mmCIF file of C-alpha atoms in Angstrom:
data_model
loop_
_atom_site.group_PDB
_atom_site.id
_atom_site.type_symbol
_atom_site.label_atom_id
_atom_site.label_comp_id
_atom_site.label_asym_id
_atom_site.label_seq_id
_atom_site.Cartn_x
_atom_site.Cartn_y
_atom_site.Cartn_z
ATOM 1 C CA MET A 289 160.062 89.014 26.010
ATOM 2 C CA SER A 290 157.580 91.664 27.450
ATOM 3 C CA TRP A 291 154.857 93.184 25.717
ATOM 4 C CA THR A 292 156.471 96.806 26.035
ATOM 5 C CA LEU A 293 159.878 95.084 24.106
ATOM 6 C CA LEU A 294 157.899 93.288 21.760
ATOM 7 C CA PHE A 295 156.214 96.484 20.657
ATOM 8 C CA ILE A 296 159.320 98.208 20.294
ATOM 9 C CA VAL A 297 160.617 95.891 17.973
ATOM 10 C CA VAL A 298 157.540 95.257 16.062
ATOM 11 C CA VAL A 299 157.648 99.055 15.586
ATOM 12 C CA GLY A 300 161.456 99.299 14.626
ATOM 13 C CA VAL A 301 160.954 96.695 12.046
ATOM 14 C CA ALA A 302 157.924 98.462 10.587
ATOM 15 C CA ALA A 303 160.104 101.626 10.769
ATOM 16 C CA VAL A 304 162.980 100.113 8.701
ATOM 17 C CA LEU A 305 160.498 98.413 6.015
ATOM 18 C CA PHE A 306 158.857 101.468 5.473
ATOM 19 C CA LEU A 307 162.378 103.157 4.635
ATOM 20 C CA VAL A 308 163.140 100.494 2.516
ATOM 21 C CA ARG A 309 160.185 100.736 0.522
ATOM 22 C CA HIS A 310 160.331 104.636 0.264
ATOM 23 C CA MET A 311 164.010 104.417 -0.876
ATOM 24 C CA ARG A 312 163.274 101.999 -3.393
ATOM 25 C CA GLY A 313 160.631 103.842 -4.749
ATOM 26 C CA LEU A 314 162.689 106.663 -5.113
ATOM 27 C CA VAL A 315 165.104 104.765 -7.003
ATOM 28 C CA GLN A 316 162.640 103.439 -9.404
ATOM 29 C CA GLU A 317 160.908 106.882 -10.021
ATOM 30 C CA GLU A 318 164.612 108.204 -10.900
ATOM 31 C CA GLU A 319 164.987 105.350 -13.243
ATOM 32 C CA GLU A 320 161.753 105.994 -14.880
ATOM 33 C CA ARG A 321 162.422 109.680 -15.153
ATOM 34 C CA LYS A 322 166.092 108.775 -16.715
ATOM 35 C CA GLU A 323 164.495 106.638 -19.194
ATOM 36 C CA THR A 324 161.816 109.257 -20.062
ATOM 37 C CA TRP A 325 164.700 111.664 -20.884
ATOM 38 C CA ARG A 326 166.484 109.309 -22.690
ATOM 39 C CA GLU A 327 163.527 108.206 -24.835
ATOM 40 C CA LEU A 328 162.787 112.006 -25.495
ATOM 41 C CA ALA A 329 166.790 112.613 -26.623
ATOM 42 C CA SER A 330 166.326 109.701 -29.195
ATOM 43 C CA ARG A 331 163.312 111.067 -30.859
ATOM 44 C CA HIS A 332 164.621 114.416 -31.264
ATOM 45 C CA GLY A 333 168.666 113.485 -32.058
ATOM 46 C CA LEU A 334 169.842 115.258 -28.562
ATOM 47 C CA GLU A 335 172.464 114.182 -26.688
ATOM 48 C CA ALA A 336 171.906 112.411 -23.330
ATOM 49 C CA ARG A 337 174.944 112.413 -20.507
ATOM 50 C CA ARG A 338 175.467 112.553 -16.918
ATOM 51 C CA ALA A 339 176.315 115.964 -15.391
ATOM 52 C CA GLU A 340 179.725 116.325 -14.629
ATOM 53 C CA GLY A 341 179.607 118.275 -11.327
ATOM 54 C CA PRO A 342 178.493 121.100 -9.361
ATOM 55 C CA GLU A 343 177.487 124.351 -10.682
ATOM 56 C CA PRO A 344 178.813 127.919 -9.429
ATOM 57 C CA VAL A 345 176.380 129.687 -6.830
ATOM 58 C CA ARG A 346 173.579 131.460 -9.195
ATOM 59 C CA GLU A 347 172.162 134.965 -8.070
ATOM 60 C CA ILE A 348 168.414 135.392 -7.980
ATOM 61 C CA ASP A 349 166.162 138.708 -8.136
ATOM 62 C CA GLY A 350 168.199 141.413 -8.556
ATOM 63 C CA ALA A 351 171.951 142.627 -7.806
ATOM 64 C CA TRP A 352 171.459 144.222 -4.750
ATOM 65 C CA LEU A 353 169.705 141.026 -3.482
ATOM 66 C CA LYS A 354 172.336 138.787 -4.456
ATOM 67 C CA LYS A 355 174.472 138.994 -1.123
ATOM 68 C CA ALA A 356 171.584 138.643 0.937
ATOM 69 C CA PHE A 357 169.425 135.867 -0.994
ATOM 70 C CA SER A 358 172.071 133.770 -2.912
ATOM 71 C CA ARG A 359 171.303 130.259 -3.305
ATOM 72 C CA ARG A 360 173.706 127.396 -3.666
ATOM 73 C CA VAL A 361 173.040 125.430 -6.938
ATOM 74 C CA SER A 362 174.523 121.921 -7.170
ATOM 75 C CA ARG A 363 173.767 119.345 -9.893
ATOM 76 C CA SER A 364 172.686 116.357 -7.685
ATOM 77 C CA VAL A 365 169.172 114.488 -7.442
ATOM 78 C CA PRO A 366 168.077 111.420 -5.363
ATOM 79 C CA GLY A 367 169.041 108.269 -6.944
ATOM 80 C CA GLY A 368 172.398 108.565 -7.688
ATOM 81 C CA GLY A 369 173.246 111.169 -10.916
ATOM 82 C CA GLN A 370 171.385 113.311 -13.208
ATOM 83 C CA LEU A 371 170.956 113.384 -16.880
ATOM 84 C CA VAL A 372 171.561 116.465 -19.030
ATOM 85 C CA LEU A 373 169.857 116.675 -22.487
ATOM 86 C CA GLU A 374 171.466 119.059 -25.024
ATOM 87 C CA GLY A 375 171.572 119.723 -28.889
ATOM 88 C CA THR A 376 169.401 121.250 -31.323
ATOM 89 C CA PHE A 377 165.586 121.198 -31.071
ATOM 90 C CA GLU A 378 163.494 122.773 -34.102
ATOM 91 C CA GLY A 379 166.472 124.614 -34.690
ATOM 92 C CA PHE A 380 167.347 126.058 -31.669
ATOM 93 C CA THR A 381 170.335 124.999 -29.453
ATOM 94 C CA LEU A 382 169.158 124.108 -25.843
ATOM 95 C CA VAL A 383 169.894 122.302 -22.683
ATOM 96 C CA VAL A 384 167.666 120.408 -20.286
ATOM 97 C CA ASP A 385 169.170 119.699 -16.859
ATOM 98 C CA SER A 386 167.920 119.351 -13.143
ATOM 99 C CA VAL A 387 169.518 121.234 -10.153
ATOM 100 C CA ALA A 388 169.224 121.073 -6.510
ATOM 101 C CA VAL A 389 168.913 124.905 -4.951
ATOM 102 C CA ARG A 390 170.090 125.065 -1.195
ATOM 103 C CA LYS A 391 168.222 127.655 0.664
ATOM 104 C CA TRP A 392 170.439 129.186 3.252
ATOM 105 C CA TRP A 393 167.415 129.883 5.609
ATOM 106 C CA THR A 394 166.900 126.223 6.299
ATOM 107 C CA ASP A 395 169.802 124.436 4.489
ATOM 108 C CA SER A 396 167.472 122.375 2.655
ATOM 109 C CA GLN A 397 167.443 121.684 -0.949
ATOM 110 C CA ASP A 398 164.304 122.163 -3.521
ATOM 111 C CA PHE A 399 164.935 120.475 -6.899
ATOM 112 C CA TYR A 400 164.067 122.022 -10.372
ATOM 113 C CA THR A 401 163.922 120.915 -14.158
ATOM 114 C CA ARG A 402 165.718 123.833 -16.439
ATOM 115 C CA ILE A 403 165.150 124.305 -20.130
ATOM 116 C CA ILE A 404 167.604 126.624 -21.322
ATOM 117 C CA VAL A 405 167.148 127.967 -24.956
ATOM 118 C CA GLU A 406 169.810 130.020 -26.750
ATOM 119 C CA VAL A 407 168.156 132.887 -28.397
ATOM 120 C CA PRO A 408 169.784 134.293 -31.351
ATOM 121 C CA GLY A 409 170.476 138.158 -31.123
ATOM 122 C CA ALA A 410 168.761 138.692 -27.872
ATOM 123 C CA PRO A 411 170.491 141.614 -25.938
ATOM 124 C CA GLU A 412 172.718 140.433 -23.258
ATOM 125 C CA GLU A 413 172.292 143.605 -21.210
ATOM 126 C CA ILE A 414 168.647 142.472 -20.526
ATOM 127 C CA ASP A 415 168.023 140.598 -17.442
ATOM 128 C CA LEU A 416 164.253 139.705 -17.691
ATOM 129 C CA ARG A 417 162.455 137.316 -14.712
ATOM 130 C CA SER A 418 158.873 136.295 -14.336
ATOM 131 C CA VAL A 419 158.734 137.263 -10.677
ATOM 132 C CA GLY A 420 156.159 139.801 -10.661
ATOM 133 C CA TRP A 421 155.838 140.460 -7.065
ATOM 134 C CA LEU A 422 159.477 141.996 -7.032
ATOM 135 C CA SER A 423 158.813 144.165 -10.418
ATOM 136 C CA TRP A 424 158.402 147.243 -8.033
ATOM 137 C CA LEU A 425 162.187 147.062 -7.068
ATOM 138 C CA PRO A 426 164.278 150.176 -7.726
ATOM 139 C CA GLY A 427 166.301 149.874 -11.319
ATOM 140 C CA SER A 428 163.147 147.857 -12.927
ATOM 141 C CA ALA A 429 162.812 149.270 -16.509
ATOM 142 C CA ARG A 430 159.324 150.052 -17.667
ATOM 143 C CA THR A 431 157.935 149.360 -20.798
ATOM 144 C CA GLY A 432 154.954 151.157 -20.402
ATOM 145 C CA HIS A 433 152.919 147.907 -21.084
ATOM 146 C CA ARG A 434 151.224 147.730 -17.300
ATOM 147 C CA ALA A 435 150.317 144.053 -17.420
ATOM 148 C CA PHE A 436 153.919 143.217 -18.630
ATOM 149 C CA ASP A 437 155.654 145.306 -16.139
ATOM 150 C CA LYS A 438 153.644 143.678 -13.386
ATOM 151 C CA ALA A 439 154.325 140.277 -14.388
ATOM 152 C CA PHE A 440 158.069 140.429 -15.139
ATOM 153 C CA ARG A 441 161.019 142.199 -13.618
ATOM 154 C CA VAL A 442 163.474 143.590 -16.214
ATOM 155 C CA LEU A 443 167.022 144.925 -15.541
ATOM 156 C CA GLY A 444 168.735 146.603 -18.662
ATOM 157 C CA PRO A 445 169.351 150.066 -19.973
ATOM 158 C CA GLU A 446 165.942 151.601 -20.593
ATOM 159 C CA GLU A 447 166.545 152.344 -24.324
ATOM 160 C CA VAL A 448 167.559 148.636 -24.926
ATOM 161 C CA VAL A 449 164.790 147.328 -23.037
ATOM 162 C CA ARG A 450 162.157 149.501 -24.894
ATOM 163 C CA SER A 451 163.574 148.630 -28.224
ATOM 164 C CA TYR A 452 164.001 145.220 -27.888
ATOM 165 C CA LEU A 453 160.685 144.241 -25.903
ATOM 166 C CA THR A 454 158.401 145.084 -28.736
ATOM 167 C CA PRO A 455 154.526 144.401 -28.311
ATOM 168 C CA SER A 456 154.679 141.105 -29.912
ATOM 169 C CA ARG A 457 157.509 139.891 -27.781
ATOM 170 C CA ARG A 458 155.833 141.146 -24.730
ATOM 171 C CA MET A 459 152.332 139.609 -25.707
ATOM 172 C CA ALA A 460 154.674 136.192 -26.251
ATOM 173 C CA LEU A 461 156.308 136.651 -22.788
ATOM 174 C CA LEU A 462 152.971 136.888 -21.351
ATOM 175 C CA GLY A 463 151.272 134.237 -22.957
ATOM 176 C CA ALA A 464 154.067 131.750 -21.973
ATOM 177 C CA ARG A 465 153.941 132.135 -18.184
ATOM 178 C CA ASP A 466 152.137 129.303 -17.814
ATOM 179 C CA ALA A 467 154.741 127.171 -19.612
ATOM 180 C CA ALA A 468 156.850 127.008 -16.363
ATOM 181 C CA ASP A 469 156.964 128.096 -12.912
ATOM 182 C CA ARG A 470 159.567 130.834 -14.045
ATOM 183 C CA ILE A 471 160.410 132.393 -17.150
ATOM 184 C CA GLU A 472 163.712 134.172 -17.816
ATOM 185 C CA LEU A 473 165.810 135.828 -20.269
ATOM 186 C CA VAL A 474 169.389 136.218 -18.992
ATOM 187 C CA GLN A 475 172.474 136.816 -21.003
ATOM 188 C CA GLY A 476 170.836 135.836 -24.357
ATOM 189 C CA ARG A 477 169.324 132.657 -23.123
ATOM 190 C CA LEU A 478 165.838 131.721 -22.235
ATOM 191 C CA TYR A 479 165.448 129.645 -19.416
ATOM 192 C CA GLY A 480 161.822 127.632 -18.137
ATOM 193 C CA ILE A 481 162.242 126.810 -14.718
ATOM 194 C CA GLN A 482 159.855 124.112 -13.277
ATOM 195 C CA ARG A 483 160.008 123.003 -9.594
ATOM 196 C CA GLY A 484 160.371 119.247 -9.224
ATOM 197 C CA LEU A 485 162.052 116.425 -11.539
ATOM 198 C CA TRP A 486 160.022 116.569 -14.785
ATOM 199 C CA SER A 487 159.240 113.050 -15.627
ATOM 200 C CA ASP A 488 156.073 113.017 -17.441
ATOM 201 C CA ALA A 489 157.153 112.795 -21.221
ATOM 202 C CA VAL A 490 154.401 114.358 -22.960
ATOM 203 C CA ASP A 491 154.323 117.344 -20.497
ATOM 204 C CA LEU A 492 158.237 117.832 -20.861
ATOM 205 C CA GLU A 493 158.021 117.607 -24.714
ATOM 206 C CA ARG A 494 155.260 119.965 -25.036
ATOM 207 C CA THR A 495 157.044 122.414 -22.695
ATOM 208 C CA LEU A 496 160.155 121.987 -24.894
ATOM 209 C CA ALA A 497 158.023 123.127 -28.070
ATOM 210 C CA ARG A 498 156.593 126.038 -26.064
ATOM 211 C CA MET A 499 160.059 127.197 -25.186
ATOM 212 C CA VAL A 500 161.204 126.896 -28.618
ATOM 213 C CA ASP A 501 158.439 128.730 -30.047
ATOM 214 C CA LEU A 502 159.099 131.651 -27.716
ATOM 215 C CA ALA A 503 162.705 131.712 -28.298
ATOM 216 C CA ARG A 504 161.639 132.084 -31.982
ATOM 217 C CA VAL A 505 159.687 135.272 -31.388
ATOM 218 C CA LEU A 506 162.544 136.322 -28.908
ATOM 219 C CA GLN A 507 165.192 136.270 -31.500
ATOM 220 C CA VAL A 508 166.544 138.899 -33.611
ATOM 221 C CA SER A 509 166.268 138.422 -37.212
ATOM 222 C CA GLY A 510 169.316 138.242 -39.057
ATOM 223 C CA ALA A 511 171.262 136.988 -35.901
ATOM 224 C CA ALA A 512 173.531 134.095 -36.226
#
């Protein structure tokens, strides 16, 4: 056997061993994440179940951007499946799941963890997202609070936006921006969206509590 051929064989074997080790690491990481989520569900009386299938296409950042920049969302994660947590946490109905977002410009996927909390009485006409660099887009409603209007893009009837987004709610939203990569209030649901698959139990539990605290401020008194 020539030295060249031997070198090729050695490199090939090393590459295969590296890939096997990498895949085992991914599977182990996914299993550890699932176990973390199951333990969290058990502590707080939430249901942990497997996702049933793909979600529909989800729009981003404004109606007129929808056609050009829509992202395809599917419930799929490395390691063969995904857990969804759902139930009541400190009196609020919520869901915790993970989604894979396929980007049309690269045909690649980014994975995100979402915490979705129902906000009783929140106006469904309001579409609020913490995407400050898009806050200037035509149609964005203004509250007159400079820091808030710079940090959030809000769509909805001006009178509804101004009536609902009181000073206390605006300050609560501003204070919660570091809870997740994105904060959204869409169709009466509060979203905390974090890039990556959340596997740190303490961090995830802390963020759940912060999102529920924010929902408590955003809810409308007397709403069912």
